[in-house]
Structures are given as structure tokens and as C-alpha cells.
Amino acid sequence: MDNPYISQAFKEEAETTRERNERRYEWEYLGKAIGSGVVPFDNLHVEAGCITDDMVANFDNIRNGNDFGYATDPNAFVRWHYDKKRNGIYAIDEIYEVKLSNRKLAERLQAKGYQSDEIFADSAEPKSIAELKDEHGILRIKGVKKGPDSVEFGERWLDDLDFICIDPLRTPHIAQEFENIDYQTDKDGNPKPRLEDANNHAVDATRYALSQDMVKGQRAGSINIANLGFR
């Protein structure tokens, strides 16, 4: 970036990218080969201020999802608006914390007024779901049962949207995960048709949040819809 012919605006844009996404900066501005070399979500629109309070006030097709975590993995709660007409989703809110107990998660949800909303969570944590329901008043949380093809199908469904709109000022962790996620690679470095299973807690929670939409009126292509397991 020491080239005197590079404009100040370009340098500022590069610096903003570096601060938000080091991997993208190295790939896009330094030309380094990073991960699979394939961008998983080319429908991603991340821009500060792209989702306003007025927009959120008018969002009426809300989807909530939660991926449980505790010690080293964060608990990731995500809240989206699904615009069916425009075939896109908007990130509205998040709760993203390590060492967040179920009691504290319930308190966070209640403070935001989400305690009565339908929330789809990882069915691998039935005890946590039961505790949130029975002890903490989060009555509409339910587990998403996942079939053998549900992860790949969910990722393909998200990639097939016309846009995924995220304001990093509003939901910084959702933005970070979606911008940094990469495909798994084989031993030769070739990308596999599945995202890395690391630093993807908000991405997983997003799949849970939209799981019911993924099987309504969708054609699963080569994937047997009976294997999706979303219910």
C-alpha cells in the first residue's frame, strides 16, 4: 500500500477491510491464496448502516435461532428478517457470548423482549432447551432435528438467496462469521461442498432460524428431502 499512485480512498477502503476481515484483506488486496480460494456467500452484503432502525421497526417476518455454547465456544443467538418477496434476509440482532448460562441467556432474551418469540435451537442440547422452557420462561424454544444432509442443504439454501444483508455495527459477530467462513478442503487443497466446522456458531444458528423456510416449497435437487430432518 506504499504505491504513490494508489488513491487515498482506495487505501481507506483497504484498511477498513483489513480491520474487519484480515483474511479477505490478504486475499483481495495482497493477492495471497487463502483457504479454498472460493467465496462461500457471494450474495453477502456487509455495510455499516445498511439496516436502519426504521427498517427494523417495519420488519415483520422474524426468524430466531440459537446455537448453544459455553466454555470456549460462544452461545450464538441470531435474529433475522426474511424478505420472501425479495428472496433475502436481514440480520437484526445477536447475543454472542462465551460462558453464557441458560439462565443468563433467558435474561438477555427477556431484556430484549424476545422471550415469547419462536426460537429454533440445536436439538443436540435437549437439556438446555428443557431448562429454558421449564425454568426460565422461554416457552417457544424448540429443537431442530437435523438429518444427514441438513447442513449442506442449509448452506446451499443460504447461498441461493439473492442477498444476505448484515450491518456490522448492529450485528458484528454475525458479520465476522459470514465474512470469514470458508469451505472445507481436501488433502490437495480443493474445496469441498461444505463449510468449515469452525467459528461458525452464528452461521449454524442462522440455519436453525430459517430451517422451516428451507423445506417449504423448496426443491432439494439431488438431496433427498427426507434426509433433511428439519422439523
mmCIF file of C-alpha atoms in Angstrom:
data_model
loop_
_atom_site.group_PDB
_atom_site.id
_atom_site.type_symbol
_atom_site.label_atom_id
_atom_site.label_comp_id
_atom_site.label_asym_id
_atom_site.label_seq_id
_atom_site.Cartn_x
_atom_site.Cartn_y
_atom_site.Cartn_z
ATOM 1 C CA MET A 1 0.000 0.000 0.000
ATOM 2 C CA ASP A 2 3.049 2.284 -0.354
ATOM 3 C CA ASN A 3 2.416 2.842 -4.062
ATOM 4 C CA PRO A 4 2.107 6.648 -4.546
ATOM 5 C CA TYR A 5 -0.348 6.118 -7.401
ATOM 6 C CA ILE A 6 -2.931 4.429 -5.180
ATOM 7 C CA SER A 7 -5.697 6.822 -4.164
ATOM 8 C CA GLN A 8 -6.384 7.688 -0.537
ATOM 9 C CA ALA A 9 -9.943 6.387 -0.904
ATOM 10 C CA PHE A 10 -8.602 3.004 -2.026
ATOM 11 C CA LYS A 11 -6.203 2.894 0.927
ATOM 12 C CA GLU A 12 -9.000 3.736 3.358
ATOM 13 C CA GLU A 13 -11.228 1.052 1.871
ATOM 14 C CA ALA A 14 -8.400 -1.481 2.146
ATOM 15 C CA GLU A 15 -7.739 -0.508 5.767
ATOM 16 C CA THR A 16 -11.423 -0.850 6.622
ATOM 17 C CA THR A 17 -11.429 -4.315 5.061
ATOM 18 C CA ARG A 18 -8.275 -5.280 6.977
ATOM 19 C CA GLU A 19 -9.773 -4.202 10.305
ATOM 20 C CA ARG A 20 -12.984 -6.140 9.715
ATOM 21 C CA ASN A 21 -11.691 -9.192 7.851
ATOM 22 C CA GLU A 22 -7.953 -9.918 7.793
ATOM 23 C CA ARG A 23 -8.363 -12.968 5.557
ATOM 24 C CA ARG A 24 -10.338 -11.060 2.920
ATOM 25 C CA TYR A 25 -7.790 -8.209 3.061
ATOM 26 C CA GLU A 26 -4.892 -10.574 2.417
ATOM 27 C CA TRP A 27 -6.750 -12.255 -0.446
ATOM 28 C CA GLU A 28 -8.304 -9.184 -2.073
ATOM 29 C CA TYR A 29 -5.579 -6.573 -1.580
ATOM 30 C CA LEU A 30 -2.352 -8.546 -1.131
ATOM 31 C CA GLY A 31 -3.124 -11.359 -3.557
ATOM 32 C CA LYS A 32 -2.428 -14.165 -1.087
ATOM 33 C CA ALA A 33 -4.020 -17.578 -1.570
ATOM 34 C CA ILE A 34 -6.351 -18.006 1.395
ATOM 35 C CA GLY A 35 -8.189 -21.221 2.297
ATOM 36 C CA SER A 36 -10.182 -22.720 -0.551
ATOM 37 C CA GLY A 37 -9.948 -19.571 -2.670
ATOM 38 C CA VAL A 38 -13.720 -19.714 -3.194
ATOM 39 C CA VAL A 39 -16.087 -17.220 -1.560
ATOM 40 C CA PRO A 40 -18.920 -19.257 0.055
ATOM 41 C CA PHE A 41 -21.531 -16.480 0.059
ATOM 42 C CA ASP A 42 -21.171 -14.198 -2.949
ATOM 43 C CA ASN A 43 -24.644 -12.841 -2.122
ATOM 44 C CA LEU A 44 -23.299 -11.291 1.079
ATOM 45 C CA HIS A 45 -23.813 -7.551 1.580
ATOM 46 C CA VAL A 46 -21.998 -6.212 4.646
ATOM 47 C CA GLU A 47 -22.085 -2.453 5.110
ATOM 48 C CA ALA A 48 -22.164 -0.205 8.157
ATOM 49 C CA GLY A 49 -25.536 1.493 8.467
ATOM 50 C CA CYS A 50 -27.254 -0.574 5.777
ATOM 51 C CA ILE A 51 -30.010 -1.601 8.224
ATOM 52 C CA THR A 52 -31.708 1.345 9.931
ATOM 53 C CA ASP A 53 -33.938 1.468 13.000
ATOM 54 C CA ASP A 54 -36.857 2.402 10.751
ATOM 55 C CA MET A 55 -36.260 -0.717 8.668
ATOM 56 C CA VAL A 56 -36.148 -2.907 11.776
ATOM 57 C CA ALA A 57 -39.386 -1.362 13.051
ATOM 58 C CA ASN A 58 -41.098 -2.456 9.836
ATOM 59 C CA PHE A 59 -39.636 -5.960 9.654
ATOM 60 C CA ASP A 60 -42.493 -8.396 10.230
ATOM 61 C CA ASN A 61 -41.205 -11.821 9.195
ATOM 62 C CA ILE A 62 -38.873 -12.587 12.073
ATOM 63 C CA ARG A 63 -36.755 -15.715 12.443
ATOM 64 C CA ASN A 64 -34.765 -16.591 15.590
ATOM 65 C CA GLY A 65 -32.122 -19.265 16.049
ATOM 66 C CA ASN A 66 -29.731 -20.338 18.783
ATOM 67 C CA ASP A 67 -26.540 -22.397 18.753
ATOM 68 C CA PHE A 68 -25.568 -23.419 22.272
ATOM 69 C CA GLY A 69 -22.043 -22.974 23.595
ATOM 70 C CA TYR A 70 -20.351 -22.305 26.893
ATOM 71 C CA ALA A 71 -16.665 -22.611 27.785
ATOM 72 C CA THR A 72 -14.668 -21.851 24.641
ATOM 73 C CA ASP A 73 -17.458 -21.824 22.062
ATOM 74 C CA PRO A 74 -19.853 -18.883 22.311
ATOM 75 C CA ASN A 75 -23.590 -19.196 22.604
ATOM 76 C CA ALA A 76 -24.919 -17.599 19.426
ATOM 77 C CA PHE A 77 -28.476 -16.282 19.272
ATOM 78 C CA VAL A 78 -29.419 -14.644 15.974
ATOM 79 C CA ARG A 79 -32.472 -12.689 14.852
ATOM 80 C CA TRP A 80 -33.263 -12.196 11.151
ATOM 81 C CA HIS A 81 -35.977 -10.759 8.937
ATOM 82 C CA TYR A 82 -36.795 -12.956 5.939
ATOM 83 C CA ASP A 83 -37.989 -10.955 2.931
ATOM 84 C CA LYS A 84 -39.690 -13.622 0.850
ATOM 85 C CA LYS A 85 -40.637 -11.288 -1.995
ATOM 86 C CA ARG A 86 -37.059 -10.126 -2.492
ATOM 87 C CA ASN A 87 -35.589 -13.516 -1.532
ATOM 88 C CA GLY A 88 -33.192 -12.167 1.056
ATOM 89 C CA ILE A 89 -32.519 -11.910 4.772
ATOM 90 C CA TYR A 90 -31.531 -9.046 7.079
ATOM 91 C CA ALA A 91 -29.580 -9.550 10.320
ATOM 92 C CA ILE A 92 -31.415 -7.693 13.086
ATOM 93 C CA ASP A 93 -29.828 -8.667 16.391
ATOM 94 C CA GLU A 94 -27.492 -11.106 18.121
ATOM 95 C CA ILE A 95 -26.478 -12.435 21.526
ATOM 96 C CA TYR A 96 -22.962 -13.817 21.229
ATOM 97 C CA GLU A 97 -21.110 -14.695 24.436
ATOM 98 C CA VAL A 98 -18.885 -17.353 25.964
ATOM 99 C CA LYS A 99 -19.724 -18.762 29.396
ATOM 100 C CA LEU A 100 -23.340 -17.696 28.987
ATOM 101 C CA SER A 101 -25.513 -19.898 31.185
ATOM 102 C CA ASN A 102 -29.052 -20.785 30.193
ATOM 103 C CA ARG A 103 -30.329 -18.518 32.962
ATOM 104 C CA LYS A 104 -28.325 -15.573 31.645
ATOM 105 C CA LEU A 105 -29.380 -16.323 28.079
ATOM 106 C CA ALA A 106 -33.012 -16.200 29.211
ATOM 107 C CA GLU A 107 -32.345 -12.881 30.954
ATOM 108 C CA ARG A 108 -30.813 -11.463 27.763
ATOM 109 C CA LEU A 109 -33.814 -12.621 25.721
ATOM 110 C CA GLN A 110 -36.271 -11.184 28.235
ATOM 111 C CA ALA A 111 -34.427 -7.854 28.326
ATOM 112 C CA LYS A 112 -34.798 -7.624 24.549
ATOM 113 C CA GLY A 113 -38.453 -8.682 24.647
ATOM 114 C CA TYR A 114 -37.858 -11.905 22.724
ATOM 115 C CA GLN A 115 -38.997 -14.348 25.419
ATOM 116 C CA SER A 116 -42.335 -15.098 23.713
ATOM 117 C CA ASP A 117 -40.905 -15.479 20.209
ATOM 118 C CA GLU A 118 -40.421 -18.783 18.440
ATOM 119 C CA ILE A 119 -36.758 -19.792 18.609
ATOM 120 C CA PHE A 120 -35.207 -22.744 16.787
ATOM 121 C CA ALA A 121 -32.187 -24.235 18.533
ATOM 122 C CA ASP A 122 -29.727 -27.087 18.182
ATOM 123 C CA SER A 123 -31.556 -30.302 19.092
ATOM 124 C CA ALA A 124 -28.275 -31.769 20.359
ATOM 125 C CA GLU A 125 -28.914 -29.813 23.594
ATOM 126 C CA PRO A 126 -32.307 -31.132 24.802
ATOM 127 C CA LYS A 127 -31.478 -30.427 28.461
ATOM 128 C CA SER A 128 -30.740 -26.774 27.723
ATOM 129 C CA ILE A 129 -33.935 -26.433 25.709
ATOM 130 C CA ALA A 130 -35.953 -28.028 28.517
ATOM 131 C CA GLU A 131 -34.326 -25.786 31.138
ATOM 132 C CA LEU A 132 -35.055 -22.636 29.145
ATOM 133 C CA LYS A 133 -38.679 -23.716 28.765
ATOM 134 C CA ASP A 134 -39.418 -25.125 32.197
ATOM 135 C CA GLU A 135 -37.296 -22.940 34.457
ATOM 136 C CA HIS A 136 -36.774 -19.655 32.635
ATOM 137 C CA GLY A 137 -39.980 -18.980 30.721
ATOM 138 C CA ILE A 138 -38.649 -19.250 27.155
ATOM 139 C CA LEU A 139 -41.695 -21.292 26.186
ATOM 140 C CA ARG A 140 -41.442 -21.312 22.403
ATOM 141 C CA ILE A 141 -37.896 -22.559 22.004
ATOM 142 C CA LYS A 142 -37.690 -25.867 20.168
ATOM 143 C CA GLY A 143 -35.006 -28.137 18.805
ATOM 144 C CA VAL A 144 -34.283 -28.520 15.108
ATOM 145 C CA LYS A 145 -33.820 -32.183 14.295
ATOM 146 C CA LYS A 146 -31.077 -32.480 11.724
ATOM 147 C CA GLY A 147 -30.917 -35.152 9.047
ATOM 148 C CA PRO A 148 -27.678 -36.334 7.390
ATOM 149 C CA ASP A 149 -27.980 -33.768 4.579
ATOM 150 C CA SER A 150 -29.373 -30.842 6.571
ATOM 151 C CA VAL A 151 -26.092 -28.933 6.947
ATOM 152 C CA GLU A 152 -25.204 -28.960 3.252
ATOM 153 C CA PHE A 153 -28.784 -28.215 2.245
ATOM 154 C CA GLY A 154 -28.992 -25.294 4.662
ATOM 155 C CA GLU A 155 -25.741 -23.831 3.377
ATOM 156 C CA ARG A 156 -26.910 -24.199 -0.223
ATOM 157 C CA TRP A 157 -30.243 -22.556 0.639
ATOM 158 C CA LEU A 158 -28.477 -19.553 2.170
ATOM 159 C CA ASP A 159 -26.151 -19.303 -0.811
ATOM 160 C CA ASP A 160 -29.154 -19.362 -3.167
ATOM 161 C CA LEU A 161 -30.715 -16.264 -1.590
ATOM 162 C CA ASP A 162 -30.491 -13.075 -3.624
ATOM 163 C CA PHE A 163 -28.888 -11.300 -0.682
ATOM 164 C CA ILE A 164 -27.749 -11.688 2.920
ATOM 165 C CA CYS A 165 -27.712 -8.173 4.380
ATOM 166 C CA ILE A 166 -25.646 -7.555 7.531
ATOM 167 C CA ASP A 167 -24.820 -4.300 9.307
ATOM 168 C CA PRO A 168 -21.555 -4.896 11.239
ATOM 169 C CA LEU A 169 -22.433 -2.078 13.649
ATOM 170 C CA ARG A 170 -25.658 -3.849 14.573
ATOM 171 C CA THR A 171 -24.506 -7.497 14.491
ATOM 172 C CA PRO A 172 -20.683 -7.567 14.472
ATOM 173 C CA HIS A 173 -20.278 -11.269 15.220
ATOM 174 C CA ILE A 174 -22.719 -12.369 12.537
ATOM 175 C CA ALA A 175 -20.823 -10.151 10.096
ATOM 176 C CA GLN A 176 -17.463 -11.540 11.156
ATOM 177 C CA GLU A 177 -18.518 -15.158 10.787
ATOM 178 C CA PHE A 178 -20.220 -14.785 7.426
ATOM 179 C CA GLU A 179 -17.262 -12.827 6.035
ATOM 180 C CA ASN A 180 -14.619 -15.227 7.321
ATOM 181 C CA ILE A 181 -16.268 -18.610 6.799
ATOM 182 C CA ASP A 182 -14.588 -20.834 4.209
ATOM 183 C CA TYR A 183 -15.191 -24.159 2.534
ATOM 184 C CA GLN A 184 -13.566 -27.317 3.800
ATOM 185 C CA THR A 185 -10.729 -28.522 1.580
ATOM 186 C CA ASP A 186 -9.389 -31.974 0.758
ATOM 187 C CA LYS A 187 -5.754 -33.023 1.124
ATOM 188 C CA ASP A 188 -4.947 -31.408 -2.228
ATOM 189 C CA GLY A 189 -6.497 -28.091 -1.255
ATOM 190 C CA ASN A 190 -9.597 -28.476 -3.387
ATOM 191 C CA PRO A 191 -12.807 -27.084 -1.841
ATOM 192 C CA LYS A 192 -15.476 -29.479 -0.622
ATOM 193 C CA PRO A 193 -19.199 -28.619 -0.884
ATOM 194 C CA ARG A 194 -19.427 -27.949 2.854
ATOM 195 C CA LEU A 195 -18.334 -25.083 5.085
ATOM 196 C CA GLU A 196 -15.629 -25.440 7.711
ATOM 197 C CA ASP A 197 -16.928 -26.599 11.072
ATOM 198 C CA ALA A 198 -15.102 -23.872 12.993
ATOM 199 C CA ASN A 199 -16.053 -20.354 14.072
ATOM 200 C CA ASN A 200 -19.482 -20.906 12.550
ATOM 201 C CA HIS A 201 -21.795 -20.565 15.542
ATOM 202 C CA ALA A 202 -23.828 -17.659 14.153
ATOM 203 C CA VAL A 203 -23.938 -19.375 10.749
ATOM 204 C CA ASP A 204 -25.317 -22.544 12.359
ATOM 205 C CA ALA A 205 -27.835 -20.519 14.371
ATOM 206 C CA THR A 206 -28.945 -18.870 11.128
ATOM 207 C CA ARG A 207 -29.592 -22.283 9.576
ATOM 208 C CA TYR A 208 -31.700 -23.219 12.589
ATOM 209 C CA ALA A 209 -33.609 -19.926 12.463
ATOM 210 C CA LEU A 210 -34.605 -20.464 8.832
ATOM 211 C CA SER A 211 -34.917 -24.248 8.938
ATOM 212 C CA GLN A 212 -38.678 -24.278 8.424
ATOM 213 C CA ASP A 213 -38.431 -21.998 5.398
ATOM 214 C CA MET A 214 -35.791 -24.229 3.871
ATOM 215 C CA VAL A 215 -38.195 -27.107 3.324
ATOM 216 C CA LYS A 216 -41.373 -25.194 2.493
ATOM 217 C CA GLY A 217 -41.874 -25.190 -1.240
ATOM 218 C CA GLN A 218 -38.200 -25.867 -1.895
ATOM 219 C CA ARG A 219 -36.788 -28.306 -4.365
ATOM 220 C CA ALA A 220 -33.915 -30.167 -2.797
ATOM 221 C CA GLY A 221 -32.317 -31.071 -6.120
ATOM 222 C CA SER A 222 -30.006 -34.033 -5.682
ATOM 223 C CA ILE A 223 -30.554 -34.076 -1.913
ATOM 224 C CA ASN A 224 -33.303 -36.349 -0.655
ATOM 225 C CA ILE A 225 -35.625 -34.030 1.248
ATOM 226 C CA ALA A 226 -36.471 -36.890 3.626
ATOM 227 C CA ASN A 227 -32.869 -36.739 4.849
ATOM 228 C CA LEU A 228 -33.007 -33.087 5.793
ATOM 229 C CA GLY A 229 -34.591 -33.769 9.142
ATOM 230 C CA PHE A 230 -35.860 -30.207 9.685
ATOM 231 C CA ARG A 231 -38.967 -30.486 11.824
#
